[in-house]
């Protein structure tokens, strides 16, 4: 699990130096693109990570609670 603030920092790093940051979701590696903040039908705030798949040419939306920072 990654904190929202840290995820946004990683998105900023990846925006400045393209494809320099890698995160993991369900065992798959992604580049972080951004954060989608929205409200559910109960008025609760939800945070959705926007991730670019490293191997495939696709974008994935994932619950930020399921994303982890890949460290060396």
Backbone as a chain_set.jsonl record, in Angstrom:
{"seq": "XXXXXXXXXXXXXXXXXXXXXXXXXXXXXXXXXXXXXXXXXXXXXXXXXXXXXXXXXXXXXXXXXXXXXXXX", "coords": {"N": [[0.841, -1.183, 0.0], [0.443, 2.239, -0.729], [0.867, 5.626, 0.237], [-1.26, 8.399, -0.546], [-0.002, 10.912, -0.919], [2.689, 10.176, -1.391], [2.353, 8.667, -3.731], [1.545, 10.687, -5.509], [3.905, 12.184, -5.562], [5.562, 10.36, -6.867], [4.273, 10.267, -9.337], [4.797, 12.855, -10.208], [7.627, 12.773, -10.428], [7.803, 10.874, -12.481], [6.594, 12.279, -14.526], [8.391, 14.348, -15.008], [10.8, 13.051, -15.666], [10.415, 10.892, -18.017], [9.02, 7.645, -17.751], [10.585, 6.85, -15.575], [9.908, 5.936, -13.101], [8.651, 3.151, -11.324], [5.861, 1.309, -10.332], [3.933, -1.187, -8.557], [1.163, -3.323, -9.117], [-0.921, -5.85, -8.231], [1.167, -7.645, -8.814], [2.1, -6.835, -11.279], [4.061, -4.621, -13.238], [4.03, -1.069, -13.512], [3.993, 2.304, -14.862], [3.43, 5.228, -13.051], [0.815, 7.491, -13.758], [-1.155, 9.328, -12.91], [-3.673, 10.554, -10.575], [-6.973, 9.828, -9.836], [-9.532, 11.362, -8.264], [-12.561, 10.834, -6.688], [-16.083, 10.668, -5.764], [-18.079, 8.278, -4.096], [-21.416, 6.788, -4.103], [-22.175, 7.202, -1.505], [-20.983, 9.465, -0.712], [-18.358, 9.283, 0.023], [-14.847, 9.793, -0.243], [-12.88, 8.588, -2.888], [-9.863, 7.189, -4.115], [-8.254, 6.693, -7.078], [-5.705, 5.15, -8.786], [-3.981, 5.997, -11.754], [-2.484, 4.141, -14.123], [0.172, 3.239, -16.34], [0.738, 0.484, -18.295], [3.773, -1.296, -18.483], [4.612, -3.213, -20.368], [2.45, -3.612, -22.146], [0.451, -1.624, -24.356], [-1.42, 0.101, -22.772], [-3.725, 1.644, -20.444], [-4.393, 1.471, -17.003], [-6.765, 1.507, -14.391], [-6.643, 1.588, -10.934], [-7.352, 0.748, -7.516], [-5.87, 2.821, -5.167], [-4.979, 1.749, -2.804], [-4.125, -0.755, -3.437], [-1.768, -0.468, -4.77], [1.763, -0.506, -4.864], [5.007, 0.815, -4.121], [7.808, 0.225, -6.124], [10.857, -0.706, -5.061], [14.409, -0.52, -5.224]], "CA": [[0.0, 0.0, 0.0], [1.194, 3.48, -0.844], [0.101, 6.802, 0.637], [-1.625, 9.249, -1.677], [1.035, 11.936, -1.112], [3.857, 9.538, -2.009], [1.982, 8.319, -5.099], [1.594, 11.915, -6.303], [5.319, 12.504, -5.756], [6.064, 9.449, -7.904], [3.692, 10.731, -10.606], [5.556, 14.051, -10.592], [8.94, 12.305, -10.894], [7.627, 10.2, -13.761], [6.257, 13.291, -15.525], [9.6, 15.114, -15.306], [11.686, 12.12, -16.381], [9.463, 9.88, -18.497], [9.246, 6.219, -17.504], [11.664, 6.679, -14.612], [9.366, 5.391, -11.861], [7.877, 1.923, -11.499], [5.056, 0.849, -9.206], [3.421, -2.538, -8.787], [-0.227, -3.595, -8.768], [-1.215, -7.269, -8.494], [2.343, -8.301, -9.359], [2.433, -6.306, -12.607], [4.761, -3.341, -13.148], [3.415, 0.052, -14.223], [4.473, 3.662, -14.653], [2.309, 6.023, -12.549], [0.464, 8.643, -14.59], [-1.925, 10.334, -12.189], [-4.605, 10.13, -9.544], [-8.352, 10.219, -10.075], [-10.241, 11.46, -6.996], [-13.993, 10.897, -6.956], [-16.955, 10.354, -4.639], [-19.034, 7.208, -4.36], [-22.809, 7.181, -3.868], [-22.332, 7.533, -0.093], [-20.261, 10.707, -0.477], [-17.0, 8.988, 0.486], [-13.786, 10.069, -1.209], [-12.17, 7.418, -3.404], [-8.644, 7.524, -4.85], [-7.956, 5.692, -8.095], [-4.423, 5.369, -9.456], [-3.956, 5.834, -13.205], [-1.207, 3.471, -14.353], [0.499, 2.819, -17.706], [1.4, -0.824, -18.312], [5.104, -1.206, -19.077], [4.746, -4.111, -21.52], [1.341, -3.433, -23.078], [0.106, -0.235, -24.635], [-2.725, 0.322, -22.177], [-3.808, 2.359, -19.181], [-5.183, 0.723, -16.032], [-7.218, 2.241, -13.222], [-6.586, 0.67, -9.79], [-7.494, 1.327, -6.18], [-4.534, 3.21, -4.716], [-4.61, 0.871, -1.696], [-3.532, -1.974, -3.996], [-0.537, -0.105, -5.468], [2.945, -0.408, -4.003], [6.198, 1.381, -4.757], [8.842, -0.752, -6.412], [12.116, -0.165, -4.602], [15.57, -1.308, -5.638]], "C": [[0.885, 1.246, 0.0], [0.298, 4.64, -0.408], [-0.145, 7.685, -0.579], [-0.55, 10.289, -1.967], [2.252, 11.349, -1.823], [3.56, 9.16, -3.461], [2.035, 9.548, -6.003], [3.027, 12.37, -6.545], [5.92, 11.636, -6.861], [5.522, 9.838, -9.282], [4.45, 11.952, -11.123], [6.93, 13.67, -11.127], [8.831, 11.693, -12.284], [7.267, 11.181, -14.88], [7.481, 14.08, -15.951], [10.589, 14.275, -16.104], [10.835, 10.919, -16.772], [9.952, 8.458, -18.229], [10.387, 5.942, -16.524], [11.207, 6.011, -13.318], [8.531, 4.159, -12.175], [7.144, 1.61, -10.202], [4.498, -0.524, -9.569], [1.975, -2.621, -8.317], [-0.538, -5.026, -9.187], [-0.055, -7.979, -9.193], [2.783, -7.817, -10.723], [3.047, -4.918, -12.433], [4.117, -2.289, -14.053], [4.215, 1.324, -13.99], [3.281, 4.476, -14.146], [2.066, 7.262, -13.404], [-0.266, 9.732, -13.82], [-2.857, 9.711, -11.177], [-5.98, 10.683, -9.871], [-9.073, 10.199, -8.728], [-11.718, 11.668, -7.3], [-14.78, 10.522, -5.7], [-17.9, 9.225, -5.021], [-20.44, 7.68, -3.999], [-23.109, 7.501, -2.4], [-21.611, 8.836, 0.272], [-18.85, 10.512, 0.04], [-15.999, 9.266, -0.625], [-13.09, 8.779, -1.593], [-10.984, 7.896, -4.235], [-8.313, 6.386, -5.8], [-6.657, 6.068, -8.798], [-4.575, 5.125, -10.956], [-2.554, 5.342, -13.555], [-1.044, 3.085, -15.815], [1.262, 1.506, -17.635], [2.731, -0.712, -19.05], [5.199, -2.025, -20.365], [3.663, -3.9, -22.574], [1.066, -1.944, -23.269], [-1.306, 0.034, -24.106], [-2.594, 1.085, -20.864], [-4.77, 1.597, -18.282], [-5.551, 1.651, -14.885], [-7.292, 1.253, -12.064], [-6.794, 1.432, -8.495], [-6.093, 1.619, -5.652], [-4.058, 2.33, -3.559], [-3.949, -0.408, -2.18], [-2.208, -1.721, -4.709], [0.592, -0.01, -4.466], [4.122, 0.121, -4.813], [7.223, 0.276, -4.96], [10.178, -0.121, -6.04], [13.251, -1.093, -5.021], [16.227, -1.959, -4.459]], "O": [[1.932, 1.288, 0.646], [-0.906, 4.623, -0.666], [0.652, 7.715, -1.516], [-0.218, 10.528, -3.128], [2.784, 11.958, -2.752], [4.42, 9.315, -4.328], [2.513, 9.466, -7.134], [3.336, 12.888, -7.618], [6.693, 12.119, -7.689], [6.237, 9.747, -10.279], [4.714, 12.07, -12.319], [7.356, 14.183, -12.161], [9.658, 11.956, -13.157], [7.593, 10.945, -16.044], [7.607, 14.446, -17.12], [11.147, 14.737, -17.099], [10.571, 10.039, -15.953], [11.115, 8.12, -18.448], [11.071, 4.924, -16.63], [12.038, 5.569, -12.524], [7.798, 4.126, -13.164], [7.726, 1.641, -9.118], [4.574, -0.964, -10.716], [1.605, -2.077, -7.276], [-0.43, -5.372, -10.364], [-0.275, -8.819, -10.065], [3.752, -8.339, -11.275], [2.609, -4.138, -11.588], [3.719, -2.568, -15.184], [5.008, 1.416, -13.053], [2.212, 4.421, -14.754], [3.001, 7.993, -13.733], [-0.032, 10.92, -14.044], [-2.837, 8.502, -10.947], [-6.129, 11.873, -10.15], [-9.212, 9.14, -8.116], [-12.086, 12.558, -8.067], [-14.201, 10.107, -4.696], [-18.453, 9.208, -6.12], [-20.633, 8.839, -3.631], [-24.183, 8.016, -2.088], [-21.631, 9.257, 1.428], [-18.206, 11.476, 0.455], [-16.268, 9.009, -1.798], [-12.748, 7.969, -0.731], [-11.082, 8.882, -4.967], [-8.115, 5.249, -5.374], [-6.526, 7.167, -9.336], [-5.22, 4.163, -11.374], [-1.564, 6.034, -13.317], [-2.0, 2.654, -16.458], [2.308, 1.423, -16.992], [2.805, -0.103, -20.118], [5.8, -1.578, -21.342], [3.936, -4.002, -23.77], [1.42, -1.12, -22.425], [-2.256, 0.176, -24.875], [-1.522, 1.162, -20.264], [-5.821, 1.135, -18.726], [-4.746, 2.48, -14.461], [-7.923, 0.203, -12.183], [-6.457, 2.611, -8.39], [-5.223, 0.748, -5.689], [-2.852, 2.184, -3.355], [-3.274, -1.081, -1.401], [-1.586, -2.662, -5.202], [0.415, 0.499, -3.359], [4.219, -0.096, -6.021], [7.47, -0.52, -4.054], [10.585, 0.878, -6.632], [13.063, -2.302, -5.152], [17.224, -2.663, -4.619]]}, "num_chains": 1, "name": "protein.A"}
